Amino acid sequence: LEPELLKSVITDMAQHGVRSLMFAGAGEPLIYKKLAAIIRHADDVGIDTSITTNGVLMTEEFCREAFRAKRLR
């Protein structure tokens, strides 16, 4: 999924009252290279985010970028 399309969907979600978004499922969310930017975008539009991960792909760079979001839990 292209980052700009995903950001657009998240913006729409916020406009329709979605307050929280969890990145999890039948795979590892950190495989998606633009996840930190998506988390920050969700934060910018007022959506709390959380990630379910095994942490193997959690790099220092990802943490620096993603944890700038105030609403990441």
PDB file of N, CA, C and O in Angstrom:
ATOM      1  N   LEU A   1       0.844  -1.173   0.000  1.00  0.00           N
ATOM      2  CA  LEU A   1       0.000   0.000   0.000  1.00  0.00           C
ATOM      3  C   LEU A   1       0.889   1.235   0.000  1.00  0.00           C
ATOM      4  O   LEU A   1       1.807   1.328   0.810  1.00  0.00           O
ATOM      5  N   GLU A   2       0.614   2.145  -0.887  1.00  0.00           N
ATOM      6  CA  GLU A   2       1.411   3.373  -0.967  1.00  0.00           C
ATOM      7  C   GLU A   2       1.164   4.238   0.276  1.00  0.00           C
ATOM      8  O   GLU A   2       0.016   4.387   0.713  1.00  0.00           O
ATOM      9  N   PRO A   3       2.217   4.843   0.824  1.00  0.00           N
ATOM     10  CA  PRO A   3       2.073   5.644   2.044  1.00  0.00           C
ATOM     11  C   PRO A   3       1.041   6.766   1.923  1.00  0.00           C
ATOM     12  O   PRO A   3       0.282   7.007   2.862  1.00  0.00           O
ATOM     13  N   GLU A   4       0.994   7.443   0.795  1.00  0.00           N
ATOM     14  CA  GLU A   4       0.059   8.561   0.656  1.00  0.00           C
ATOM     15  C   GLU A   4      -1.389   8.083   0.666  1.00  0.00           C
ATOM     16  O   GLU A   4      -2.261   8.753   1.215  1.00  0.00           O
ATOM     17  N   LEU A   5      -1.659   6.932   0.087  1.00  0.00           N
ATOM     18  CA  LEU A   5      -3.002   6.367   0.121  1.00  0.00           C
ATOM     19  C   LEU A   5      -3.373   5.981   1.548  1.00  0.00           C
ATOM     20  O   LEU A   5      -4.480   6.272   2.024  1.00  0.00           O
ATOM     21  N   LEU A   6      -2.461   5.351   2.250  1.00  0.00           N
ATOM     22  CA  LEU A   6      -2.710   4.956   3.630  1.00  0.00           C
ATOM     23  C   LEU A   6      -2.945   6.189   4.506  1.00  0.00           C
ATOM     24  O   LEU A   6      -3.857   6.209   5.343  1.00  0.00           O
ATOM     25  N   LYS A   7      -2.153   7.232   4.304  1.00  0.00           N
ATOM     26  CA  LYS A   7      -2.357   8.478   5.062  1.00  0.00           C
ATOM     27  C   LYS A   7      -3.732   9.063   4.777  1.00  0.00           C
ATOM     28  O   LYS A   7      -4.412   9.557   5.690  1.00  0.00           O
ATOM     29  N   SER A   8      -4.157   9.021   3.530  1.00  0.00           N
ATOM     30  CA  SER A   8      -5.476   9.537   3.161  1.00  0.00           C
ATOM     31  C   SER A   8      -6.584   8.749   3.862  1.00  0.00           C
ATOM     32  O   SER A   8      -7.548   9.333   4.380  1.00  0.00           O
ATOM     33  N   VAL A   9      -6.449   7.436   3.887  1.00  0.00           N
ATOM     34  CA  VAL A   9      -7.443   6.592   4.565  1.00  0.00           C
ATOM     35  C   VAL A   9      -7.467   6.910   6.061  1.00  0.00           C
ATOM     36  O   VAL A   9      -8.542   7.026   6.672  1.00  0.00           O
ATOM     37  N   ILE A  10      -6.317   7.089   6.661  1.00  0.00           N
ATOM     38  CA  ILE A  10      -6.240   7.400   8.092  1.00  0.00           C
ATOM     39  C   ILE A  10      -6.860   8.765   8.372  1.00  0.00           C
ATOM     40  O   ILE A  10      -7.575   8.942   9.366  1.00  0.00           O
ATOM     41  N   THR A  11      -6.648   9.725   7.505  1.00  0.00           N
ATOM     42  CA  THR A  11      -7.272  11.040   7.656  1.00  0.00           C
ATOM     43  C   THR A  11      -8.789  10.901   7.604  1.00  0.00           C
ATOM     44  O   THR A  11      -9.503  11.480   8.430  1.00  0.00           O
ATOM     45  N   ASP A  12      -9.286  10.133   6.650  1.00  0.00           N
ATOM     46  CA  ASP A  12     -10.733   9.878   6.550  1.00  0.00           C
ATOM     47  C   ASP A  12     -11.257   9.213   7.821  1.00  0.00           C
ATOM     48  O   ASP A  12     -12.337   9.556   8.313  1.00  0.00           O
ATOM     49  N   MET A  13     -10.502   8.268   8.341  1.00  0.00           N
ATOM     50  CA  MET A  13     -10.904   7.581   9.561  1.00  0.00           C
ATOM     51  C   MET A  13     -11.054   8.580  10.715  1.00  0.00           C
ATOM     52  O   MET A  13     -12.036   8.535  11.466  1.00  0.00           O
ATOM     53  N   ALA A  14     -10.085   9.487  10.833  1.00  0.00           N
ATOM     54  CA  ALA A  14     -10.135  10.492  11.899  1.00  0.00           C
ATOM     55  C   ALA A  14     -11.354  11.390  11.732  1.00  0.00           C
ATOM     56  O   ALA A  14     -12.040  11.711  12.713  1.00  0.00           O
ATOM     57  N   GLN A  15     -11.656  11.765  10.504  1.00  0.00           N
ATOM     58  CA  GLN A  15     -12.808  12.630  10.243  1.00  0.00           C
ATOM     59  C   GLN A  15     -14.126  11.933  10.544  1.00  0.00           C
ATOM     60  O   GLN A  15     -15.136  12.586  10.782  1.00  0.00           O
ATOM     61  N   HIS A  16     -14.110  10.605  10.553  1.00  0.00           N
ATOM     62  CA  HIS A  16     -15.309   9.835  10.863  1.00  0.00           C
ATOM     63  C   HIS A  16     -15.328   9.346  12.319  1.00  0.00           C
ATOM     64  O   HIS A  16     -16.110   8.467  12.673  1.00  0.00           O
ATOM     65  N   GLY A  17     -14.445   9.885  13.135  1.00  0.00           N
ATOM     66  CA  GLY A  17     -14.502   9.624  14.565  1.00  0.00           C
ATOM     67  C   GLY A  17     -13.638   8.502  15.102  1.00  0.00           C
ATOM     68  O   GLY A  17     -13.704   8.197  16.292  1.00  0.00           O
ATOM     69  N   VAL A  18     -12.824   7.883  14.259  1.00  0.00           N
ATOM     70  CA  VAL A  18     -11.926   6.835  14.760  1.00  0.00           C
ATOM     71  C   VAL A  18     -10.907   7.483  15.699  1.00  0.00           C
ATOM     72  O   VAL A  18     -10.323   8.513  15.381  1.00  0.00           O
ATOM     73  N   ARG A  19     -10.716   6.900  16.854  1.00  0.00           N
ATOM     74  CA  ARG A  19      -9.832   7.465  17.865  1.00  0.00           C
ATOM     75  C   ARG A  19      -8.573   6.645  18.109  1.00  0.00           C
ATOM     76  O   ARG A  19      -7.635   7.119  18.735  1.00  0.00           O
ATOM     77  N   SER A  20      -8.564   5.394  17.639  1.00  0.00           N
ATOM     78  CA  SER A  20      -7.429   4.538  17.936  1.00  0.00           C
ATOM     79  C   SER A  20      -7.220   3.538  16.807  1.00  0.00           C
ATOM     80  O   SER A  20      -8.181   3.093  16.175  1.00  0.00           O
ATOM     81  N   LEU A  21      -5.962   3.221  16.551  1.00  0.00           N
ATOM     82  CA  LEU A  21      -5.577   2.341  15.457  1.00  0.00           C
ATOM     83  C   LEU A  21      -4.445   1.441  15.938  1.00  0.00           C
ATOM     84  O   LEU A  21      -3.451   1.929  16.476  1.00  0.00           O
ATOM     85  N   MET A  22      -4.607   0.130  15.766  1.00  0.00           N
ATOM     86  CA  MET A  22      -3.574  -0.815  16.177  1.00  0.00           C
ATOM     87  C   MET A  22      -2.977  -1.483  14.943  1.00  0.00           C
ATOM     88  O   MET A  22      -3.711  -1.979  14.091  1.00  0.00           O
ATOM     89  N   PHE A  23      -1.666  -1.463  14.864  1.00  0.00           N
ATOM     90  CA  PHE A  23      -0.955  -2.144  13.781  1.00  0.00           C
ATOM     91  C   PHE A  23      -0.551  -3.518  14.294  1.00  0.00           C
ATOM     92  O   PHE A  23       0.348  -3.651  15.116  1.00  0.00           O
ATOM     93  N   ALA A  24      -1.259  -4.534  13.828  1.00  0.00           N
ATOM     94  CA  ALA A  24      -1.035  -5.911  14.265  1.00  0.00           C
ATOM     95  C   ALA A  24      -1.659  -6.825  13.224  1.00  0.00           C
ATOM     96  O   ALA A  24      -2.169  -6.364  12.218  1.00  0.00           O
ATOM     97  N   GLY A  25      -1.641  -8.088  13.487  1.00  0.00           N
ATOM     98  CA  GLY A  25      -2.329  -9.014  12.595  1.00  0.00           C
ATOM     99  C   GLY A  25      -1.533 -10.270  12.349  1.00  0.00           C
ATOM    100  O   GLY A  25      -0.732 -10.685  13.163  1.00  0.00           O
ATOM    101  N   ALA A  26      -1.740 -10.817  11.185  1.00  0.00           N
ATOM    102  CA  ALA A  26      -1.111 -12.084  10.823  1.00  0.00           C
ATOM    103  C   ALA A  26       0.258 -11.869  10.199  1.00  0.00           C
ATOM    104  O   ALA A  26       0.667 -12.590   9.303  1.00  0.00           O
ATOM    105  N   GLY A  27       0.958 -10.888  10.672  1.00  0.00           N
ATOM    106  CA  GLY A  27       2.285 -10.593  10.150  1.00  0.00           C
ATOM    107  C   GLY A  27       2.973  -9.579  11.041  1.00  0.00           C
ATOM    108  O   GLY A  27       2.421  -9.133  12.038  1.00  0.00           O
ATOM    109  N   GLU A  28       4.157  -9.224  10.690  1.00  0.00           N
ATOM    110  CA  GLU A  28       4.963  -8.290  11.467  1.00  0.00           C
ATOM    111  C   GLU A  28       4.802  -6.880  10.896  1.00  0.00           C
ATOM    112  O   GLU A  28       5.231  -6.617   9.773  1.00  0.00           O
ATOM    113  N   PRO A  29       4.179  -5.934  11.630  1.00  0.00           N
ATOM    114  CA  PRO A  29       3.948  -4.599  11.102  1.00  0.00           C
ATOM    115  C   PRO A  29       5.229  -3.838  10.758  1.00  0.00           C
ATOM    116  O   PRO A  29       5.217  -2.981   9.881  1.00  0.00           O
ATOM    117  N   LEU A  30       6.326  -4.163  11.425  1.00  0.00           N
ATOM    118  CA  LEU A  30       7.561  -3.417  11.168  1.00  0.00           C
ATOM    119  C   LEU A  30       8.202  -3.765   9.826  1.00  0.00           C
ATOM    120  O   LEU A  30       9.161  -3.114   9.420  1.00  0.00           O
ATOM    121  N   ILE A  31       7.660  -4.737   9.122  1.00  0.00           N
ATOM    122  CA  ILE A  31       8.145  -5.024   7.768  1.00  0.00           C
ATOM    123  C   ILE A  31       7.829  -3.850   6.841  1.00  0.00           C
ATOM    124  O   ILE A  31       8.560  -3.572   5.906  1.00  0.00           O
ATOM    125  N   TYR A  32       6.721  -3.140   7.132  1.00  0.00           N
ATOM    126  CA  TYR A  32       6.328  -1.983   6.328  1.00  0.00           C
ATOM    127  C   TYR A  32       7.277  -0.831   6.644  1.00  0.00           C
ATOM    128  O   TYR A  32       7.247  -0.266   7.737  1.00  0.00           O
ATOM    129  N   LYS A  33       8.133  -0.498   5.700  1.00  0.00           N
ATOM    130  CA  LYS A  33       9.231   0.455   5.927  1.00  0.00           C
ATOM    131  C   LYS A  33       8.765   1.863   6.279  1.00  0.00           C
ATOM    132  O   LYS A  33       9.494   2.608   6.916  1.00  0.00           O
ATOM    133  N   LYS A  34       7.571   2.236   5.892  1.00  0.00           N
ATOM    134  CA  LYS A  34       7.070   3.595   6.144  1.00  0.00           C
ATOM    135  C   LYS A  34       6.180   3.667   7.382  1.00  0.00           C
ATOM    136  O   LYS A  34       5.489   4.664   7.591  1.00  0.00           O
ATOM    137  N   LEU A  35       6.191   2.640   8.219  1.00  0.00           N
ATOM    138  CA  LEU A  35       5.289   2.601   9.365  1.00  0.00           C
ATOM    139  C   LEU A  35       5.489   3.782  10.312  1.00  0.00           C
ATOM    140  O   LEU A  35       4.515   4.353  10.804  1.00  0.00           O
ATOM    141  N   ALA A  36       6.703   4.180  10.568  1.00  0.00           N
ATOM    142  CA  ALA A  36       6.940   5.297  11.485  1.00  0.00           C
ATOM    143  C   ALA A  36       6.272   6.573  10.970  1.00  0.00           C
ATOM    144  O   ALA A  36       5.643   7.305  11.741  1.00  0.00           O
ATOM    145  N   ALA A  37       6.375   6.830   9.681  1.00  0.00           N
ATOM    146  CA  ALA A  37       5.734   8.015   9.093  1.00  0.00           C
ATOM    147  C   ALA A  37       4.217   7.899   9.184  1.00  0.00           C
ATOM    148  O   ALA A  37       3.519   8.898   9.423  1.00  0.00           O
ATOM    149  N   ILE A  38       3.685   6.703   9.019  1.00  0.00           N
ATOM    150  CA  ILE A  38       2.239   6.485   9.108  1.00  0.00           C
ATOM    151  C   ILE A  38       1.776   6.715  10.548  1.00  0.00           C
ATOM    152  O   ILE A  38       0.741   7.345  10.791  1.00  0.00           O
ATOM    153  N   ILE A  39       2.539   6.248  11.510  1.00  0.00           N
ATOM    154  CA  ILE A  39       2.219   6.464  12.922  1.00  0.00           C
ATOM    155  C   ILE A  39       2.211   7.952  13.236  1.00  0.00           C
ATOM    156  O   ILE A  39       1.302   8.456  13.902  1.00  0.00           O
ATOM    157  N   ARG A  40       3.194   8.662  12.750  1.00  0.00           N
ATOM    158  CA  ARG A  40       3.247  10.113  12.984  1.00  0.00           C
ATOM    159  C   ARG A  40       2.058  10.815  12.333  1.00  0.00           C
ATOM    160  O   ARG A  40       1.496  11.750  12.896  1.00  0.00           O
ATOM    161  N   HIS A  41       1.664  10.367  11.149  1.00  0.00           N
ATOM    162  CA  HIS A  41       0.505  10.971  10.482  1.00  0.00           C
ATOM    163  C   HIS A  41      -0.760  10.734  11.305  1.00  0.00           C
ATOM    164  O   HIS A  41      -1.562  11.656  11.497  1.00  0.00           O
ATOM    165  N   ALA A  42      -0.946   9.506  11.777  1.00  0.00           N
ATOM    166  CA  ALA A  42      -2.112   9.208  12.616  1.00  0.00           C
ATOM    167  C   ALA A  42      -2.119  10.121  13.841  1.00  0.00           C
ATOM    168  O   ALA A  42      -3.167  10.663  14.218  1.00  0.00           O
ATOM    169  N   ASP A  43      -0.972  10.331  14.436  1.00  0.00           N
ATOM    170  CA  ASP A  43      -0.840  11.232  15.578  1.00  0.00           C
ATOM    171  C   ASP A  43      -1.251  12.651  15.182  1.00  0.00           C
ATOM    172  O   ASP A  43      -1.985  13.316  15.911  1.00  0.00           O
ATOM    173  N   ASP A  44      -0.805  13.091  14.022  1.00  0.00           N
ATOM    174  CA  ASP A  44      -1.117  14.447  13.549  1.00  0.00           C
ATOM    175  C   ASP A  44      -2.611  14.680  13.360  1.00  0.00           C
ATOM    176  O   ASP A  44      -3.090  15.801  13.521  1.00  0.00           O
ATOM    177  N   VAL A  45      -3.349  13.619  12.994  1.00  0.00           N
ATOM    178  CA  VAL A  45      -4.792  13.770  12.780  1.00  0.00           C
ATOM    179  C   VAL A  45      -5.602  13.356  14.007  1.00  0.00           C
ATOM    180  O   VAL A  45      -6.828  13.281  13.947  1.00  0.00           O
ATOM    181  N   GLY A  46      -4.921  13.079  15.134  1.00  0.00           N
ATOM    182  CA  GLY A  46      -5.609  12.840  16.392  1.00  0.00           C
ATOM    183  C   GLY A  46      -5.970  11.403  16.702  1.00  0.00           C
ATOM    184  O   GLY A  46      -6.827  11.151  17.549  1.00  0.00           O
ATOM    185  N   ILE A  47      -5.314  10.464  16.059  1.00  0.00           N
ATOM    186  CA  ILE A  47      -5.593   9.054  16.313  1.00  0.00           C
ATOM    187  C   ILE A  47      -4.469   8.444  17.153  1.00  0.00           C
ATOM    188  O   ILE A  47      -3.294   8.565  16.806  1.00  0.00           O
ATOM    189  N   ASP A  48      -4.854   7.798  18.262  1.00  0.00           N
ATOM    190  CA  ASP A  48      -3.889   7.039  19.065  1.00  0.00           C
ATOM    191  C   ASP A  48      -3.485   5.799  18.284  1.00  0.00           C
ATOM    192  O   ASP A  48      -4.306   5.213  17.579  1.00  0.00           O
ATOM    193  N   THR A  49      -2.237   5.385  18.407  1.00  0.00           N
ATOM    194  CA  THR A  49      -1.769   4.189  17.718  1.00  0.00           C
ATOM    195  C   THR A  49      -1.063   3.256  18.694  1.00  0.00           C
ATOM    196  O   THR A  49      -0.552   3.678  19.724  1.00  0.00           O
ATOM    197  N   SER A  50      -1.058   1.991  18.332  1.00  0.00           N
ATOM    198  CA  SER A  50      -0.277   0.998  19.063  1.00  0.00           C
ATOM    199  C   SER A  50       0.225  -0.028  18.055  1.00  0.00           C
ATOM    200  O   SER A  50      -0.309  -0.149  16.957  1.00  0.00           O
ATOM    201  N   ILE A  51       1.271  -0.731  18.446  1.00  0.00           N
ATOM    202  CA  ILE A  51       1.892  -1.728  17.576  1.00  0.00           C
ATOM    203  C   ILE A  51       2.023  -3.030  18.367  1.00  0.00           C
ATOM    204  O   ILE A  51       2.479  -3.013  19.510  1.00  0.00           O
ATOM    205  N   THR A  52       1.648  -4.128  17.738  1.00  0.00           N
ATOM    206  CA  THR A  52       1.951  -5.445  18.291  1.00  0.00           C
ATOM    207  C   THR A  52       3.069  -6.019  17.434  1.00  0.00           C
ATOM    208  O   THR A  52       2.896  -6.218  16.234  1.00  0.00           O
ATOM    209  N   THR A  53       4.223  -6.207  18.042  1.00  0.00           N
ATOM    210  CA  THR A  53       5.416  -6.636  17.306  1.00  0.00           C
ATOM    211  C   THR A  53       6.247  -7.569  18.175  1.00  0.00           C
ATOM    212  O   THR A  53       6.198  -7.494  19.397  1.00  0.00           O
ATOM    213  N   ASN A  54       7.027  -8.403  17.525  1.00  0.00           N
ATOM    214  CA  ASN A  54       7.971  -9.218  18.284  1.00  0.00           C
ATOM    215  C   ASN A  54       9.265  -8.448  18.551  1.00  0.00           C
ATOM    216  O   ASN A  54      10.128  -8.903  19.276  1.00  0.00           O
ATOM    217  N   GLY A  55       9.406  -7.274  17.945  1.00  0.00           N
ATOM    218  CA  GLY A  55      10.530  -6.387  18.220  1.00  0.00           C
ATOM    219  C   GLY A  55      11.806  -6.683  17.462  1.00  0.00           C
ATOM    220  O   GLY A  55      12.756  -5.904  17.531  1.00  0.00           O
ATOM    221  N   VAL A  56      11.856  -7.764  16.726  1.00  0.00           N
ATOM    222  CA  VAL A  56      13.076  -8.143  16.028  1.00  0.00           C
ATOM    223  C   VAL A  56      13.516  -7.053  15.043  1.00  0.00           C
ATOM    224  O   VAL A  56      14.705  -6.768  14.918  1.00  0.00           O
ATOM    225  N   LEU A  57      12.564  -6.420  14.374  1.00  0.00           N
ATOM    226  CA  LEU A  57      12.896  -5.406  13.370  1.00  0.00           C
ATOM    227  C   LEU A  57      12.881  -3.987  13.922  1.00  0.00           C
ATOM    228  O   LEU A  57      13.009  -3.024  13.169  1.00  0.00           O
ATOM    229  N   MET A  58      12.757  -3.833  15.231  1.00  0.00           N
ATOM    230  CA  MET A  58      12.696  -2.506  15.836  1.00  0.00           C
ATOM    231  C   MET A  58      14.107  -1.923  15.946  1.00  0.00           C
ATOM    232  O   MET A  58      14.897  -2.314  16.794  1.00  0.00           O
ATOM    233  N   THR A  59      14.397  -1.009  15.055  1.00  0.00           N
ATOM    234  CA  THR A  59      15.722  -0.395  15.021  1.00  0.00           C
ATOM    235  C   THR A  59      15.722   0.915  15.805  1.00  0.00           C
ATOM    236  O   THR A  59      14.665   1.482  16.099  1.00  0.00           O
ATOM    237  N   GLU A  60      16.897   1.397  16.096  1.00  0.00           N
ATOM    238  CA  GLU A  60      17.040   2.688  16.762  1.00  0.00           C
ATOM    239  C   GLU A  60      16.433   3.793  15.903  1.00  0.00           C
ATOM    240  O   GLU A  60      15.751   4.687  16.410  1.00  0.00           O
ATOM    241  N   GLU A  61      16.647   3.722  14.595  1.00  0.00           N
ATOM    242  CA  GLU A  61      16.094   4.725  13.678  1.00  0.00           C
ATOM    243  C   GLU A  61      14.562   4.725  13.728  1.00  0.00           C
ATOM    244  O   GLU A  61      13.939   5.782  13.807  1.00  0.00           O
ATOM    245  N   PHE A  62      13.940   3.532  13.686  1.00  0.00           N
ATOM    246  CA  PHE A  62      12.486   3.443  13.773  1.00  0.00           C
ATOM    247  C   PHE A  62      12.006   4.067  15.076  1.00  0.00           C
ATOM    248  O   PHE A  62      11.048   4.849  15.084  1.00  0.00           O
ATOM    249  N   CYS A  63      12.629   3.730  16.177  1.00  0.00           N
ATOM    250  CA  CYS A  63      12.209   4.246  17.481  1.00  0.00           C
ATOM    251  C   CYS A  63      12.320   5.766  17.538  1.00  0.00           C
ATOM    252  O   CYS A  63      11.406   6.440  18.024  1.00  0.00           O
ATOM    253  N   ARG A  64      13.412   6.308  17.044  1.00  0.00           N
ATOM    254  CA  ARG A  64      13.577   7.768  17.039  1.00  0.00           C
ATOM    255  C   ARG A  64      12.461   8.433  16.257  1.00  0.00           C
ATOM    256  O   ARG A  64      11.904   9.453  16.676  1.00  0.00           O
ATOM    257  N   GLU A  65      12.127   7.875  15.105  1.00  0.00           N
ATOM    258  CA  GLU A  65      11.111   8.475  14.247  1.00  0.00           C
ATOM    259  C   GLU A  65       9.698   8.242  14.791  1.00  0.00           C
ATOM    260  O   GLU A  65       8.911   9.175  14.918  1.00  0.00           O
ATOM    261  N   ALA A  66       9.361   7.015  15.112  1.00  0.00           N
ATOM    262  CA  ALA A  66       7.992   6.673  15.523  1.00  0.00           C
ATOM    263  C   ALA A  66       7.625   7.269  16.872  1.00  0.00           C
ATOM    264  O   ALA A  66       6.507   7.745  17.058  1.00  0.00           O
ATOM    265  N   PHE A  67       8.547   7.269  17.806  1.00  0.00           N
ATOM    266  CA  PHE A  67       8.206   7.711  19.155  1.00  0.00           C
ATOM    267  C   PHE A  67       8.177   9.222  19.307  1.00  0.00           C
ATOM    268  O   PHE A  67       7.960   9.731  20.399  1.00  0.00           O
ATOM    269  N   ARG A  68       8.322   9.937  18.195  1.00  0.00           N
ATOM    270  CA  ARG A  68       8.042  11.375  18.210  1.00  0.00           C
ATOM    271  C   ARG A  68       6.541  11.597  18.281  1.00  0.00           C
ATOM    272  O   ARG A  68       6.091  12.665  18.684  1.00  0.00           O
ATOM    273  N   ALA A  69       5.755  10.603  17.913  1.00  0.00           N
ATOM    274  CA  ALA A  69       4.293  10.674  17.977  1.00  0.00           C
ATOM    275  C   ALA A  69       3.869  10.677  19.445  1.00  0.00           C
ATOM    276  O   ALA A  69       4.267   9.804  20.213  1.00  0.00           O
ATOM    277  N   LYS A  70       3.079  11.636  19.833  1.00  0.00           N
ATOM    278  CA  LYS A  70       2.638  11.737  21.222  1.00  0.00           C
ATOM    279  C   LYS A  70       1.621  10.672  21.588  1.00  0.00           C
ATOM    280  O   LYS A  70       1.473  10.332  22.746  1.00  0.00           O
ATOM    281  N   ARG A  71       0.912  10.151  20.599  1.00  0.00           N
ATOM    282  CA  ARG A  71      -0.186   9.223  20.872  1.00  0.00           C
ATOM    283  C   ARG A  71       0.202   7.757  20.654  1.00  0.00           C
ATOM    284  O   ARG A  71      -0.666   6.900  20.683  1.00  0.00           O
ATOM    285  N   LEU A  72       1.458   7.439  20.454  1.00  0.00           N
ATOM    286  CA  LEU A  72       1.880   6.042  20.294  1.00  0.00           C
ATOM    287  C   LEU A  72       1.910   5.381  21.649  1.00  0.00           C
ATOM    288  O   LEU A  72       2.538   5.875  22.578  1.00  0.00           O
ATOM    289  N   ARG A  73       1.226   4.259  21.761  1.00  0.00           N
ATOM    290  CA  ARG A  73       1.145   3.538  23.030  1.00  0.00           C
ATOM    291  C   ARG A  73       1.853   2.209  22.925  1.00  0.00           C
ATOM    292  O   ARG A  73       1.839   1.545  21.983  1.00  0.00           O
TER     293      ARG A  73
END
